[in-house]
Coordinates of N, CA and C in Angstrom, one line a residue:
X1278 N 197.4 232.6 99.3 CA 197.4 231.3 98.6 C 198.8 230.9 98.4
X1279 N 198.7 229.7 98.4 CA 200.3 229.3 98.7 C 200.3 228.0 97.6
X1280 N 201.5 227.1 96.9 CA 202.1 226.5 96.3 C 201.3 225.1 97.1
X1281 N 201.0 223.8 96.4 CA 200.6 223.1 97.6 C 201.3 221.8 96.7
X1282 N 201.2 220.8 97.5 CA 202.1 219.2 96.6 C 201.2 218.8 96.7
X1283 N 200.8 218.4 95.5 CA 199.5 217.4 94.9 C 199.6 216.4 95.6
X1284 N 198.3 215.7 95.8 CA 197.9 214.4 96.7 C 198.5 213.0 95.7
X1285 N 198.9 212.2 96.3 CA 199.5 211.2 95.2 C 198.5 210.8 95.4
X1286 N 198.2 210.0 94.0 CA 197.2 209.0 93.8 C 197.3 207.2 94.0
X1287 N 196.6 206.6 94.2 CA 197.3 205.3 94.6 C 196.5 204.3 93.7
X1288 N 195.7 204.6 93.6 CA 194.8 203.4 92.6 C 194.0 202.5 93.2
X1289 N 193.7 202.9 94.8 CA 192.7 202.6 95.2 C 191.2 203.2 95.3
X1290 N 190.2 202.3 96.1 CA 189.3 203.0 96.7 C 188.9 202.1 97.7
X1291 N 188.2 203.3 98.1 CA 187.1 203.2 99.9 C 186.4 202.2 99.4
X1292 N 186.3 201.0 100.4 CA 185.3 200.4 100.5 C 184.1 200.6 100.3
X1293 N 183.7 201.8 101.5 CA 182.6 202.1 101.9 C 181.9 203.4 100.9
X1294 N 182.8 203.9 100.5 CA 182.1 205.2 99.6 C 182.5 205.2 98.0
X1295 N 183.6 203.8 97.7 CA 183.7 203.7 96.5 C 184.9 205.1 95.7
X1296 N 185.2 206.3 97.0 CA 185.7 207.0 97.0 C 187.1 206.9 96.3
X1297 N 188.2 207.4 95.5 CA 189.5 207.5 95.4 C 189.7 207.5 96.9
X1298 N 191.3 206.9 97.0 CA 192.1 206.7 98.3 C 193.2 207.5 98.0
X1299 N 193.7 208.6 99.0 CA 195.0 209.7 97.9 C 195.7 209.7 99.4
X1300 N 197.2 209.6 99.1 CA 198.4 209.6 100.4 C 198.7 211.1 100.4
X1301 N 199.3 211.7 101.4 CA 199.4 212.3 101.9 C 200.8 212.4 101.5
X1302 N 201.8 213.6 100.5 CA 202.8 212.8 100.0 C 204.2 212.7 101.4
X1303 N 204.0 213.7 102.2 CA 205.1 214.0 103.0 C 204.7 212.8 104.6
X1304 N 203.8 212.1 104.8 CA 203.7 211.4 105.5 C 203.5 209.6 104.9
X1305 N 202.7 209.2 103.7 CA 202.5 208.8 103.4 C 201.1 207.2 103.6
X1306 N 200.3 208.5 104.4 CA 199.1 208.2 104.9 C 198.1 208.1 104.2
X1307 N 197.2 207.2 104.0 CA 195.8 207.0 103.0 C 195.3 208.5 103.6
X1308 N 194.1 208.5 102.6 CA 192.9 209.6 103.0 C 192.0 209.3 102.2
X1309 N 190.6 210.0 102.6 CA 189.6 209.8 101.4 C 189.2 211.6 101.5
X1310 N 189.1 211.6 100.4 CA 188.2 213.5 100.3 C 187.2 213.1 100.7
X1311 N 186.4 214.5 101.2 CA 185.0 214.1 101.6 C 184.6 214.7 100.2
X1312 N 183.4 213.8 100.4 CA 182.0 214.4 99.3 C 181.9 215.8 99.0
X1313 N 181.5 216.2 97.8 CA 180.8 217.6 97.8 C 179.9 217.8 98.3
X1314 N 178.7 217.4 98.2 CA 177.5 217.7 99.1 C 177.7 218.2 100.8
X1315 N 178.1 217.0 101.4 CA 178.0 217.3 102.4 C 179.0 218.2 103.0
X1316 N 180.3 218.5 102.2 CA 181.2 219.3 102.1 C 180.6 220.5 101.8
X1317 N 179.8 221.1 101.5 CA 178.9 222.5 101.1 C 178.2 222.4 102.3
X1318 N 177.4 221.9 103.0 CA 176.6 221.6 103.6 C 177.1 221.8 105.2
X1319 N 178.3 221.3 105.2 CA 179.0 221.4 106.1 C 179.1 222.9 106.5
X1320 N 179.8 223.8 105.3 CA 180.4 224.6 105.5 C 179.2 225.6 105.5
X1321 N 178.1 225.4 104.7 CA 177.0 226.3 105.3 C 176.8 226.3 106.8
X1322 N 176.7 225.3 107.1 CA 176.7 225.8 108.6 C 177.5 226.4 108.9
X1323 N 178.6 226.1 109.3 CA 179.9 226.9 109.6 C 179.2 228.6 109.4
X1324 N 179.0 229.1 108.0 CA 179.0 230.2 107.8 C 177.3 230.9 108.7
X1325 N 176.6 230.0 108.3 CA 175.2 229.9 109.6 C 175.3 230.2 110.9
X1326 N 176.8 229.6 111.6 CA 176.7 229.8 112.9 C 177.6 231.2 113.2
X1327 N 178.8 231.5 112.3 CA 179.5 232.8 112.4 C 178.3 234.0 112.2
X1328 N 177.0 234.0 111.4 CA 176.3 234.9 111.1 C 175.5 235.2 112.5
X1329 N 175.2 234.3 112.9 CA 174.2 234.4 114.3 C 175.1 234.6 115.5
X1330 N 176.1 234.1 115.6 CA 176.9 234.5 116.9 C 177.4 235.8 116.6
X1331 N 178.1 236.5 115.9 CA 178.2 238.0 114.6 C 176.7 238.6 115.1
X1332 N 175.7 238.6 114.7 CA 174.8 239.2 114.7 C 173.9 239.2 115.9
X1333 N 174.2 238.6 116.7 CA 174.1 238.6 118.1 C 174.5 239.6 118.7
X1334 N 176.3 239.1 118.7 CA 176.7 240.3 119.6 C 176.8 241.8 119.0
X1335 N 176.6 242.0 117.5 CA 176.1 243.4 116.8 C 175.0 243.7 117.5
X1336 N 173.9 243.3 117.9 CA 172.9 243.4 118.2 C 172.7 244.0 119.8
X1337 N 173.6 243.4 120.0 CA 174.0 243.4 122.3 C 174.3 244.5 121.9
X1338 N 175.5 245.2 120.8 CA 176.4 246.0 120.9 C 175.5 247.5 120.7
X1339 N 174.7 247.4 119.6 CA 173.8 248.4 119.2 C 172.7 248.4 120.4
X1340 N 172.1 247.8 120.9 CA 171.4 248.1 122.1 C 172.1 248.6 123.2
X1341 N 173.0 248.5 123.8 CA 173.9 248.7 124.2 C 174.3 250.2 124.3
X1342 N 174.8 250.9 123.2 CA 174.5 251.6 122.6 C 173.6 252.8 123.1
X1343 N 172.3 252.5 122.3 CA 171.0 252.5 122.2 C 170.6 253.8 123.4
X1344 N 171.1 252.5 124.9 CA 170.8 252.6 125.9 C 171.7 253.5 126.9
X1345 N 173.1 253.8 125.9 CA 174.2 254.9 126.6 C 174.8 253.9 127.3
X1346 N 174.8 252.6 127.2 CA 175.9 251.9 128.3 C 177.1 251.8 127.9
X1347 N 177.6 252.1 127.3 CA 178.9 252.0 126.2 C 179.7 253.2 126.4
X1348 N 179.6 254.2 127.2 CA 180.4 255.2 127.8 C 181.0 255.7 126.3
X1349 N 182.2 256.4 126.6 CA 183.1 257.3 125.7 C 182.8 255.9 124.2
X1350 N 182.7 255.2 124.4 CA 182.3 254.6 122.7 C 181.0 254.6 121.9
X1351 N 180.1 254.2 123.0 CA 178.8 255.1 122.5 C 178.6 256.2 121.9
X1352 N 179.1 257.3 123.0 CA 179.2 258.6 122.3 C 179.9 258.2 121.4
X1353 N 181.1 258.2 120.8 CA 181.7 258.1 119.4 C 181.3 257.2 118.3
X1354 N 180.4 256.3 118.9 CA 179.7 255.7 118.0 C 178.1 256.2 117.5
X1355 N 177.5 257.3 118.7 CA 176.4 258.3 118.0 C 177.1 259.1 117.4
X1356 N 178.5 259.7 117.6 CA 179.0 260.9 116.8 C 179.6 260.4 115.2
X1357 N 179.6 259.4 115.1 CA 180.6 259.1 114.0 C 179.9 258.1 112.9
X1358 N 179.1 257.8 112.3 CA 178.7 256.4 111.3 C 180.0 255.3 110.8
X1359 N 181.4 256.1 110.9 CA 182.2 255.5 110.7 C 183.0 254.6 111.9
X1360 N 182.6 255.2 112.9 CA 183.0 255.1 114.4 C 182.0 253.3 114.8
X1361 N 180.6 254.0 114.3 CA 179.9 252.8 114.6 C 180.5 251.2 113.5
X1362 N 180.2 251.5 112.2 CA 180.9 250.7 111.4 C 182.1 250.0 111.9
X1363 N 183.0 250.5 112.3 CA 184.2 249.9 112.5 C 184.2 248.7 113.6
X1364 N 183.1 249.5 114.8 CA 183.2 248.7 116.1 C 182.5 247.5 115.1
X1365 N 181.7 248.0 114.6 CA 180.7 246.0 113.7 C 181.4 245.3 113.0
X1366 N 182.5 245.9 112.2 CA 183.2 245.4 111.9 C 184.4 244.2 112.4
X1367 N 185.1 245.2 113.3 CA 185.8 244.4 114.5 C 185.3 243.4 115.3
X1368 N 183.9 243.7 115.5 CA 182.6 242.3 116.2 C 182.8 241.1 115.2
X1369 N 182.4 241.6 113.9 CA 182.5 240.4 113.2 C 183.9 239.9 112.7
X1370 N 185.6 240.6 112.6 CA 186.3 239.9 112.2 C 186.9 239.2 113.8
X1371 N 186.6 239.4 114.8 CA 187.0 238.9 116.2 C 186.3 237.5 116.0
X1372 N 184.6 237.2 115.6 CA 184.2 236.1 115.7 C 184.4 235.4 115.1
X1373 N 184.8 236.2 113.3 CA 185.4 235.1 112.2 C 186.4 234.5 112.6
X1374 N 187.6 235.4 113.3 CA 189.0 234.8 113.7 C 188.9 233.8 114.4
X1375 N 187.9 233.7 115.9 CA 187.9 233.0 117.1 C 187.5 231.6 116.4
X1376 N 186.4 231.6 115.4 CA 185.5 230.5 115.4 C 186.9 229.6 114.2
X1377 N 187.3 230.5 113.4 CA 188.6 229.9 112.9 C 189.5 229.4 113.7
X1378 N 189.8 229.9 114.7 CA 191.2 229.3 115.6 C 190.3 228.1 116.5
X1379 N 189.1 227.9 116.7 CA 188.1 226.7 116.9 C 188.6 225.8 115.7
X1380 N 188.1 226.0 114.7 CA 187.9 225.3 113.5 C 189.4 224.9 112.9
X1381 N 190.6 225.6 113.2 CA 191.8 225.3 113.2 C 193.0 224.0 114.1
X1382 N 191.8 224.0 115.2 CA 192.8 223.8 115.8 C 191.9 221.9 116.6
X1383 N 190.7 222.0 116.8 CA 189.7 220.8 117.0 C 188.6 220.4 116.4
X1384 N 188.6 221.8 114.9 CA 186.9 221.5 114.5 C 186.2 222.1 114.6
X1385 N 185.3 222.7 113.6 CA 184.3 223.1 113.3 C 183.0 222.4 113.4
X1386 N 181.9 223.4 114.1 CA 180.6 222.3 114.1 C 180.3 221.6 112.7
X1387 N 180.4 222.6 111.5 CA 180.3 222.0 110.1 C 181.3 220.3 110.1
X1388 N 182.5 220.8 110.6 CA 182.8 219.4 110.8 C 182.4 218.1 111.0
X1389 N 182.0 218.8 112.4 CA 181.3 217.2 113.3 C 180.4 217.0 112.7
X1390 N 179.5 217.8 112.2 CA 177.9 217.6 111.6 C 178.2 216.4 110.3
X1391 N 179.2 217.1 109.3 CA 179.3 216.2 108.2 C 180.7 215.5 108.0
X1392 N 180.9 215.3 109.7 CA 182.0 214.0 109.6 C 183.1 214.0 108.6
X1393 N 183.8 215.6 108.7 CA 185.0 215.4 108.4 C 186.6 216.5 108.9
X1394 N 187.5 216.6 108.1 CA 188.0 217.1 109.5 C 188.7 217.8 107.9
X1395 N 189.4 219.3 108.1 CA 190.3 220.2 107.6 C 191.5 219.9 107.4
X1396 N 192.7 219.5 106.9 CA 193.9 219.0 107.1 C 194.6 219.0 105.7
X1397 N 195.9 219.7 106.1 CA 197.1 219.7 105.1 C 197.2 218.5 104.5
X1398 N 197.4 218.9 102.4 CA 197.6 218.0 102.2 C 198.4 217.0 102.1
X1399 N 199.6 218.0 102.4 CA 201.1 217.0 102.4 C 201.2 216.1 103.6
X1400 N 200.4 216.8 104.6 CA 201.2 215.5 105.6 C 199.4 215.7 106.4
X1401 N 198.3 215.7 106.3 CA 197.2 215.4 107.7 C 197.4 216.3 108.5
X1402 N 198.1 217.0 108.5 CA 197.6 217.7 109.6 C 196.6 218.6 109.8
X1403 N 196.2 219.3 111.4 CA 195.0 220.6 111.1 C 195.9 221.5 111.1
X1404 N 195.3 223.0 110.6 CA 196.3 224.2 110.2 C 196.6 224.7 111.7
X1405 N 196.3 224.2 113.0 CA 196.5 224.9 113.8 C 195.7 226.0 114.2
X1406 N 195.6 226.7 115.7 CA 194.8 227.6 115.8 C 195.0 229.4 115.0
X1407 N 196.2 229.5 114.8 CA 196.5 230.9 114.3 C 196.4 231.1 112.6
X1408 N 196.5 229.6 112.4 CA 196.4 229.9 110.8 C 195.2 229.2 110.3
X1409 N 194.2 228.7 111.2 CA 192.6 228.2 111.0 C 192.2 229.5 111.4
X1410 N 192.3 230.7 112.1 CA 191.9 231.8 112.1 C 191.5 232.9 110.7
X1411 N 193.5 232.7 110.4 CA 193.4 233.8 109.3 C 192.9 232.6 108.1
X1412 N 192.8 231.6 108.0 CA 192.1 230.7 106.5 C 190.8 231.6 106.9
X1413 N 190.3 231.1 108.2 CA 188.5 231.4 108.3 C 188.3 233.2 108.0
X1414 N 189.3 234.2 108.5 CA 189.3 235.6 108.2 C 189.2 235.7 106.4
X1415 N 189.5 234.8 105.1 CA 189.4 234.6 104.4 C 188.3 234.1 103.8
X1416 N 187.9 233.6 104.1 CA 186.9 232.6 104.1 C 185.3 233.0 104.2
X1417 N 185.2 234.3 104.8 CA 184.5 234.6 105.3 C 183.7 235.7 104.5
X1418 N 184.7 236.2 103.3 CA 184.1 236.8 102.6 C 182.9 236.5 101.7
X1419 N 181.6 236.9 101.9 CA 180.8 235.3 101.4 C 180.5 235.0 100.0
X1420 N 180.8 236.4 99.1 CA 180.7 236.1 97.8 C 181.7 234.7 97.7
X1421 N 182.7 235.6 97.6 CA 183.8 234.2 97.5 C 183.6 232.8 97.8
X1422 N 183.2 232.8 98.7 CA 183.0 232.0 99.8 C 182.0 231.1 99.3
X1423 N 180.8 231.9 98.5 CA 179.8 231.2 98.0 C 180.3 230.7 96.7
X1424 N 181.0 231.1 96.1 CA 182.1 230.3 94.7 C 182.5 228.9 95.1
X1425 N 183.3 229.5 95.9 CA 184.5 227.9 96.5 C 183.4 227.1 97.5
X1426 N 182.5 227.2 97.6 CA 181.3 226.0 98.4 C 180.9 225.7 97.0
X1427 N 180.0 226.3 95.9 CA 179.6 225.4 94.7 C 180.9 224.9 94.1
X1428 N 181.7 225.3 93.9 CA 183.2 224.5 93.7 C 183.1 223.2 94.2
X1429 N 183.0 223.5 95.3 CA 183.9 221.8 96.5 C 182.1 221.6 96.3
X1430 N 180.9 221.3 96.0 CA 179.6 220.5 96.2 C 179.8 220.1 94.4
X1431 N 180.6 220.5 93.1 CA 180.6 219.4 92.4 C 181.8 219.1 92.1
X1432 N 182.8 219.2 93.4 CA 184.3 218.5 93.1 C 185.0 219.3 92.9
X1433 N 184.7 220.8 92.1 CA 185.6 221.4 91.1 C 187.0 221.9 91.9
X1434 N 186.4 221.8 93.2 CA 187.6 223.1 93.8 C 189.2 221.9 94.5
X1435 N 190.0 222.3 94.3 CA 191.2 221.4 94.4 C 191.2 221.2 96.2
X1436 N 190.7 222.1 96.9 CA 190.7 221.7 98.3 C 189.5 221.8 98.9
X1437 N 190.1 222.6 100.6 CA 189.0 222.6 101.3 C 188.6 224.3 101.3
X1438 N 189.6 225.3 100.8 CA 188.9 226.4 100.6 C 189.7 227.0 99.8
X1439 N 190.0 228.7 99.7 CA 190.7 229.6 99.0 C 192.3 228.7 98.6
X1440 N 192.4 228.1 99.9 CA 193.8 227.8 100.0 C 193.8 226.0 99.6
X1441 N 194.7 225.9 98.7 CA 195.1 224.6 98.1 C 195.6 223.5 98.4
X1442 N 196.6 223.9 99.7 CA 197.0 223.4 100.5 C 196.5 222.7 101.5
X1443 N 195.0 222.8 101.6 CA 194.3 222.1 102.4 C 192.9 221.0 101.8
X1444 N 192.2 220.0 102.5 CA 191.4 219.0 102.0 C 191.0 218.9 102.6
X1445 N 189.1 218.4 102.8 CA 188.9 218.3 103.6 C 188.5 216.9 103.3
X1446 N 188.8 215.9 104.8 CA 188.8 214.2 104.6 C 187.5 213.8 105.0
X1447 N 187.4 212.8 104.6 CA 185.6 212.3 105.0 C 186.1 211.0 106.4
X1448 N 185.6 211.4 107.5 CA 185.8 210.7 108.7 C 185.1 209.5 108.8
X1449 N 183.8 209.7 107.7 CA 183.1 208.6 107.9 C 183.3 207.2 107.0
X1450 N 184.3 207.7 106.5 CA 185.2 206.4 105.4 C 185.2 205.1 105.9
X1451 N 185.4 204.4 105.1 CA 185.8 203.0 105.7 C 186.8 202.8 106.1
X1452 N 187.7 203.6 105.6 CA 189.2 203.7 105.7 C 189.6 204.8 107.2
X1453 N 188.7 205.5 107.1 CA 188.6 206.1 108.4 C 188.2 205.2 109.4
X1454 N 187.3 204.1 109.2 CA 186.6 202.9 110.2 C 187.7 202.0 110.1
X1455 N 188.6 201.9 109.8 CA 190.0 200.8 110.0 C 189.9 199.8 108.6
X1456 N 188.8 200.1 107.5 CA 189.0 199.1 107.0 C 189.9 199.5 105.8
X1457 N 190.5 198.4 105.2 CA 191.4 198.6 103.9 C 190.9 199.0 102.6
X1458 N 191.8 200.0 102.1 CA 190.8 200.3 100.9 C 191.1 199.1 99.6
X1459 N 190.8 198.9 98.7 CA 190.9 197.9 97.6 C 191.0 198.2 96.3
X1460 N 191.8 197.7 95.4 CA 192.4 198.1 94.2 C 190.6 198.7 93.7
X1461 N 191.2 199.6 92.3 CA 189.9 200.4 91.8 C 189.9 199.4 90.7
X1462 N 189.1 198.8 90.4 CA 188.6 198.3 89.4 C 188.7 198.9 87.7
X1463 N 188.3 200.5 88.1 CA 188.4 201.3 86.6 C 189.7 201.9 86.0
X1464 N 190.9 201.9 87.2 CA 191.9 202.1 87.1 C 192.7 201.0 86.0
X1465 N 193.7 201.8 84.6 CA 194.2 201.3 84.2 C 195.2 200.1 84.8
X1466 N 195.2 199.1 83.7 CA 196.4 198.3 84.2 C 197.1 197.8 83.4
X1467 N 198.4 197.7 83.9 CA 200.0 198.1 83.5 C 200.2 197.3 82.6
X1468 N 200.4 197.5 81.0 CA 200.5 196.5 80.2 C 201.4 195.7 80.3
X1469 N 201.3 194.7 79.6 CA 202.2 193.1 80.4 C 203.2 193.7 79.1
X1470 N 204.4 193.0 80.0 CA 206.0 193.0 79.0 C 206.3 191.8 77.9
X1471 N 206.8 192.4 77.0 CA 206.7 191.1 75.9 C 207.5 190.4 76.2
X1472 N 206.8 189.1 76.2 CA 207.4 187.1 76.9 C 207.0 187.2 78.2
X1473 N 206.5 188.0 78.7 CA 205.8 187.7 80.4 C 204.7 187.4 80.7
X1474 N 204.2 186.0 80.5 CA 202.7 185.8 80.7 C 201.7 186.1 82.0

């Protein structure tokens, strides 16, 4: 977890979602957060598809196995409970990494599904493939995991996961569609100076 610069606020909103509009402070680019909902929903998948691709190839690996094809690891994996453990382990932190360094670097299916994209707050960017790996190696722990999703489905959580430094943006904004966002209506306004009508 790391130190992050708060998103400036601007005093607008999205057109289209009614959303806050927040700049990016080191580039000074609009954004809109995505929703919670589909921000949880998103990332259920995400964690849906790491379980089945994970549990797949545990499955190849144990049959596999099973069957003596696995040579000098087999045997050490019938000889050992700790031997076998490890290799499932290593299955699953290889797929958490991979589908992270996906998800770091072009996107997550959770992404495309709920139309939005992972990116630093200070300047937009994505974390890149080696550090969308170890966020997702984090990430993956599911208790937790299942915290910081009810978090981000009613706003509570400051980003897009463990780490603060990140947001996740709603692509399907209006502001994402090119249109301009528009003063907020509920937003204070600046009291007038005495003799300035």
């Amino acid at each position: 977890m790391s130190s992050s610069t708060p998103p400036t606020a601007t005093g607008l909103v999205d057109v289209a979602t009614g959303r806050p509009v927040r700049r990016h402070p080191d580039t000074g680019v609009y954004y809109v957060r995505k929703a919670g909902w589909p921000h949880f929903w998103g990332r259920t998948l995400d964690a849906l598809v790491v379980m089945v691709v994970a549990g797949v190839l545990m499955g190849a690996v144990h049959t596999a196995n099973q069957d003596f094809a696995l040579g000098r690891l087999g045997t050490a994996m019938s000889a050992s409970t700790g031997t076998y453990v490890a290799v499932m382990a290593a299955i699953w932190f290889v797929v958490v990494v991979a589908y992270g360094m996906v998800w770091g670097s072009v996107g997550s299916l959770g992404d495309a599904a709920s139309g939005m994209r992972s990116v630093r707050i200070s300047n937009g960017a994505r974390s890149g493939a080696w550090r969308g790996g170890w966020r997702a190696f984090w990430w993956s722990f599911a208790p937790f995991y299942l915290l910081v999703s009810i978090a981000a489905m009613f706003e509570g959580s400051g980003g897009d996961s463990f780490d603060s430094t990140y947001t996740a943006i709603d692509l399907r904004s209006g502001l994402a569609r090119g249109r301009a966002p528009v003063p907020d209506p509920t937003a204070p306004r600046p009291a007038a100076r005495p003799g300035v009508v």
